[in-house]
Coordinates of C-alpha atoms in Angstrom, one line a residue:
M1 CA -119.8 87.4 -107.7
I2 CA -119.6 85.8 -111.0
N3 CA -119.8 86.8 -114.6
M4 CA -123.1 85.1 -115.4
A5 CA -121.8 83.1 -118.4
N6 CA -123.6 80.1 -116.9
Q7 CA -126.3 80.9 -114.4
K8 CA -127.2 77.2 -114.2
F9 CA -123.8 76.4 -112.9
E10 CA -124.1 79.2 -110.3
D11 CA -127.6 78.1 -109.2
Y12 CA -126.8 74.4 -109.0
F13 CA -123.7 74.7 -106.8
K14 CA -125.2 77.4 -104.7
S15 CA -128.0 74.9 -103.9
V16 CA -125.4 72.3 -103.0
Y17 CA -123.0 74.3 -100.9
K18 CA -125.4 77.1 -99.7
G19 CA -123.6 80.0 -97.9
R20 CA -120.3 78.4 -98.4
W21 CA -120.4 78.5 -102.2
P22 CA -118.9 82.0 -102.7
A23 CA -115.8 80.9 -100.8
I24 CA -115.5 77.6 -102.7
F25 CA -116.0 79.4 -106.0
S26 CA -113.3 82.0 -105.3
A27 CA -110.9 79.3 -104.2
L28 CA -111.5 77.3 -107.4
K29 CA -110.2 80.3 -109.4
I30 CA -106.9 80.4 -107.4
E31 CA -104.0 78.2 -108.5
T32 CA -103.9 75.1 -106.3
K33 CA -100.9 74.6 -104.1
H34 CA -98.6 71.6 -104.9
I35 CA -96.0 69.7 -103.1
Q36 CA -92.7 68.6 -104.4
R37 CA -93.0 64.9 -103.5
P38 CA -89.7 63.1 -103.0
N39 CA -89.2 60.1 -105.4
S40 CA -88.2 57.1 -103.4
F41 CA -86.5 55.5 -106.5
F42 CA -84.0 58.4 -106.5
K43 CA -82.2 56.8 -103.6
L44 CA -81.7 53.7 -105.7
N45 CA -80.7 55.5 -108.9
T46 CA -79.7 59.2 -108.9
D47 CA -80.2 59.4 -112.7
M48 CA -83.9 59.5 -111.9
L49 CA -85.7 62.8 -111.2
E50 CA -85.8 63.5 -107.4
F51 CA -89.2 65.2 -107.0
Y52 CA -92.6 64.9 -108.5
K53 CA -94.9 67.9 -108.4
M54 CA -98.5 67.0 -107.5
D55 CA -101.6 68.1 -105.6
P56 CA -101.4 66.8 -102.0
A57 CA -105.0 65.7 -102.3
S58 CA -104.0 63.4 -105.2
H59 CA -101.2 62.0 -103.1
L60 CA -103.7 61.1 -100.4
V61 CA -106.0 59.3 -102.8
A62 CA -103.1 57.0 -103.9
R63 CA -102.2 56.3 -100.3
A64 CA -105.8 55.4 -99.5
L65 CA -105.5 52.3 -101.7
E66 CA -103.1 51.0 -99.0
V67 CA -101.0 48.9 -101.3
S68 CA -98.7 46.2 -100.0
V69 CA -95.8 44.3 -101.6
N70 CA -96.6 41.3 -103.9
E71 CA -100.1 42.5 -104.7
K72 CA -101.7 42.9 -108.1
I73 CA -102.7 46.5 -108.7
L74 CA -104.8 48.2 -111.4
D75 CA -104.7 52.0 -111.9
L76 CA -107.7 52.2 -114.2
C77 CA -107.3 55.8 -115.5
A78 CA -103.6 56.3 -114.7
A79 CA -102.4 59.5 -116.5
P80 CA -100.7 61.8 -115.8
G81 CA -98.9 59.3 -113.6
G82 CA -98.4 60.7 -110.1
K83 CA -100.7 58.2 -108.4
S84 CA -99.3 55.3 -110.4
L85 CA -95.8 56.4 -109.2
I86 CA -96.9 56.2 -105.6
L87 CA -98.4 52.7 -106.2
A88 CA -95.2 51.5 -107.8
E89 CA -93.2 52.7 -104.8
A90 CA -95.5 50.8 -102.5
L91 CA -94.7 47.6 -104.5
N92 CA -91.0 48.1 -104.3
S93 CA -89.3 46.2 -101.5
E94 CA -85.7 46.9 -100.6
G95 CA -84.9 47.8 -104.2
K96 CA -86.7 44.8 -105.7
S97 CA -89.9 44.8 -107.8
T98 CA -92.8 42.8 -106.4
G99 CA -96.3 42.1 -107.5
E100 CA -97.8 43.6 -110.6
L101 CA -99.0 47.1 -111.5
I102 CA -101.1 47.7 -114.6
S103 CA -101.3 51.4 -115.3
N104 CA -104.1 51.9 -117.9
E105 CA -104.8 55.0 -119.9
F106 CA -107.2 55.0 -122.9
S107 CA -106.1 58.4 -124.3
N108 CA -103.0 58.1 -126.6
S109 CA -101.6 61.5 -125.7
R110 CA -102.1 61.1 -122.0
R111 CA -100.6 57.6 -122.1
E112 CA -97.5 59.0 -123.7
R113 CA -97.1 61.3 -120.7
L114 CA -97.6 58.3 -118.4
V115 CA -94.8 56.4 -120.1
R116 CA -92.6 59.5 -119.8
V117 CA -93.2 59.7 -116.1
F118 CA -92.2 56.1 -115.5
K119 CA -89.0 56.5 -117.6
E120 CA -88.0 59.7 -115.7
Y121 CA -88.8 58.5 -112.2
I122 CA -88.4 54.7 -112.1
P123 CA -85.2 52.8 -113.0
M124 CA -85.6 50.4 -115.9
D125 CA -84.7 47.4 -113.9
L126 CA -87.5 48.2 -111.4
R127 CA -90.1 48.6 -114.1
T128 CA -90.3 44.9 -115.0
N129 CA -93.5 44.5 -113.0
I130 CA -95.2 47.7 -114.5
F131 CA -97.3 47.4 -117.6
V132 CA -98.8 50.4 -119.4
K133 CA -102.0 49.6 -121.2
G134 CA -104.4 51.6 -123.4
Q135 CA -107.6 49.6 -123.1
D136 CA -111.1 51.0 -122.5
G137 CA -111.4 50.7 -118.7
N138 CA -114.7 49.0 -119.0
Q139 CA -113.0 45.9 -120.5
Y140 CA -111.2 44.9 -117.3
G141 CA -114.3 43.7 -115.5
L142 CA -115.2 41.6 -118.5
K143 CA -111.8 40.2 -119.5
M144 CA -110.0 40.0 -116.1
P145 CA -112.6 39.2 -113.4
E146 CA -111.5 38.8 -109.8
Y147 CA -107.8 39.4 -110.8
F148 CA -106.5 42.4 -108.9
D149 CA -106.0 42.8 -105.2
R150 CA -106.6 46.5 -105.3
V151 CA -108.0 48.9 -108.0
L152 CA -107.8 52.7 -108.2
A153 CA -110.6 54.2 -110.3
D154 CA -109.6 57.9 -110.6
V155 CA -112.3 58.5 -113.3
P156 CA -112.8 61.3 -115.8
C157 CA -115.0 64.0 -114.4
S158 CA -116.3 67.6 -114.8
G159 CA -113.2 69.0 -113.1
E160 CA -114.9 72.3 -112.2
R161 CA -111.5 74.0 -111.4
H162 CA -110.3 73.4 -115.0
L163 CA -113.8 74.1 -116.4
L164 CA -113.6 77.7 -115.0
E165 CA -110.3 78.2 -116.9
N166 CA -112.0 77.4 -120.2
K167 CA -114.8 79.9 -121.0
S168 CA -116.2 78.0 -124.0
E169 CA -116.5 74.8 -122.0
F170 CA -117.8 76.6 -118.9
E171 CA -120.6 78.0 -121.0
K172 CA -121.6 74.5 -122.1
W173 CA -122.0 73.2 -118.5
T174 CA -125.4 71.7 -117.6
I175 CA -126.6 69.4 -114.9
R176 CA -127.3 66.9 -117.7
R177 CA -123.7 66.9 -118.7
S178 CA -122.7 66.0 -115.2
Q179 CA -125.4 63.3 -115.2
N180 CA -124.1 61.8 -118.4
L181 CA -120.5 61.7 -117.0
A182 CA -121.9 59.9 -114.0
V183 CA -123.2 57.1 -116.2
R184 CA -119.7 56.6 -117.6
Q185 CA -118.2 56.9 -114.1
F186 CA -120.5 54.2 -112.8
S187 CA -119.6 51.9 -115.7
L188 CA -115.9 52.3 -114.9
L189 CA -116.5 51.8 -111.2
S190 CA -118.5 48.6 -112.0
S191 CA -115.6 47.4 -114.1
A192 CA -113.2 48.1 -111.2
W193 CA -115.6 46.1 -108.9
L194 CA -115.7 43.1 -111.2
T195 CA -111.9 43.0 -111.8
C196 CA -111.2 43.2 -108.1
K197 CA -110.8 40.1 -106.1
T198 CA -113.4 39.3 -103.4
G199 CA -111.9 40.9 -100.2
G200 CA -109.9 43.3 -102.3
Q201 CA -109.9 47.1 -102.0
I202 CA -111.2 49.8 -104.4
V203 CA -110.7 53.5 -104.3
Y204 CA -113.0 55.6 -106.5
S205 CA -112.0 59.3 -107.0
T206 CA -112.8 62.4 -109.0
C207 CA -111.7 66.0 -108.9
S208 CA -115.3 67.2 -109.2
I209 CA -117.3 69.1 -106.6
S210 CA -120.6 67.7 -107.8
P211 CA -122.3 65.1 -105.6
I212 CA -123.8 63.7 -108.9
E213 CA -120.3 62.4 -109.8
N214 CA -119.3 61.5 -106.3
D215 CA -121.5 60.1 -103.5
D216 CA -124.3 59.5 -106.0
V217 CA -122.1 57.1 -108.0
I218 CA -121.1 55.2 -104.9
R219 CA -124.8 55.1 -103.8
K220 CA -125.7 53.4 -107.0
L221 CA -123.1 50.7 -106.5
V222 CA -124.1 50.2 -102.9
K223 CA -127.7 49.5 -104.0
R224 CA -126.5 46.8 -106.5
R225 CA -123.5 45.2 -104.8
E226 CA -122.4 44.1 -101.4
V227 CA -120.1 47.0 -100.6
Q228 CA -118.2 47.7 -97.4
I229 CA -117.3 51.4 -97.1
L230 CA -114.0 51.8 -95.3
R231 CA -112.7 54.6 -93.2
P232 CA -108.9 53.9 -93.2
E233 CA -107.3 54.6 -89.8
F234 CA -104.3 56.5 -91.3
L235 CA -106.6 59.2 -92.5
S236 CA -107.1 60.4 -88.9
E237 CA -103.6 61.9 -89.0
F238 CA -104.9 64.6 -91.4
S239 CA -107.5 65.9 -88.9
S240 CA -105.0 68.4 -87.5
S241 CA -103.0 69.1 -90.7
D242 CA -103.5 71.7 -93.4
L243 CA -105.3 69.1 -95.5
V244 CA -108.9 69.2 -94.3
L245 CA -110.8 66.0 -94.9
E246 CA -114.6 66.4 -94.9
Q247 CA -116.5 63.2 -94.5
T248 CA -119.4 62.5 -96.8
E249 CA -122.0 59.8 -96.8
F250 CA -119.7 57.3 -98.7
G251 CA -116.3 58.9 -98.7
Y252 CA -114.3 62.1 -98.2
Q253 CA -114.0 65.5 -99.9
I254 CA -111.1 68.0 -99.9
L255 CA -112.2 71.4 -101.0
P256 CA -109.9 74.3 -101.9
D257 CA -111.5 77.0 -99.6
Q258 CA -110.3 75.2 -96.6
S259 CA -107.2 73.2 -97.9
G260 CA -105.9 75.4 -100.7
C261 CA -105.7 72.3 -102.9
G262 CA -108.0 69.9 -104.7
P263 CA -110.9 69.7 -105.1
M264 CA -110.8 65.9 -104.6
Y265 CA -113.4 63.3 -103.7
F266 CA -112.7 59.7 -102.9
S267 CA -114.4 56.7 -101.5
V268 CA -112.6 53.6 -100.1
M269 CA -114.4 50.3 -100.5
R270 CA -113.9 46.6 -99.8
K271 CA -115.5 44.0 -102.1

């Protein structure tokens, strides 16, 4: 089934997904389907681009934060910008900017792309409440405790779909590498937790299929903090759609063998 460039990769994920693994592996090698998502700001200014191409699973993650007008929002790892665009739309009320959105991206090159997305999709007069930052995401919990109403932590991950496209990186894969990433992911999630107000909402997400980087990270937070895992009601509408949501212990998973998009994992929490 696989060119055994990395037998450890094959053995590990076969142990996780059992008989389903061959289908998942095959689906990971097929280009994911995207949607041309309408840009709501286009109705206010037709100089903006009308559609944003994105994975429908990513769209769902941004919606899961359930942003309302006048809230203070942090997108902790915001590039390339599709999720931040959805959050900005949620803060817009009848053509007026409300609340505050900080879209943070530590990488210089990725941050440049984020800025470009905002310029192409959001009119200048409606960007007054949007601030692009380049801080280490771990600093927010220390410097801005209990500040944001809602925090999206779409953290760096193994990204196995992209890993399979890069032979040299694929050959370097080890469980240890995933475990090391999980340490960083938990640190970012802890920062998101600290910077979120009590009673606020946090969404943690990755595009990894590894439980080490998904439920295991949330489990670690649950052991240390008073976490309420949420199951948003609007997600029930996807039970009969093409986007198949699979419930995990602490969140949801969208896998490409059944949905044709993703992979994506996310967990919705209340502090």
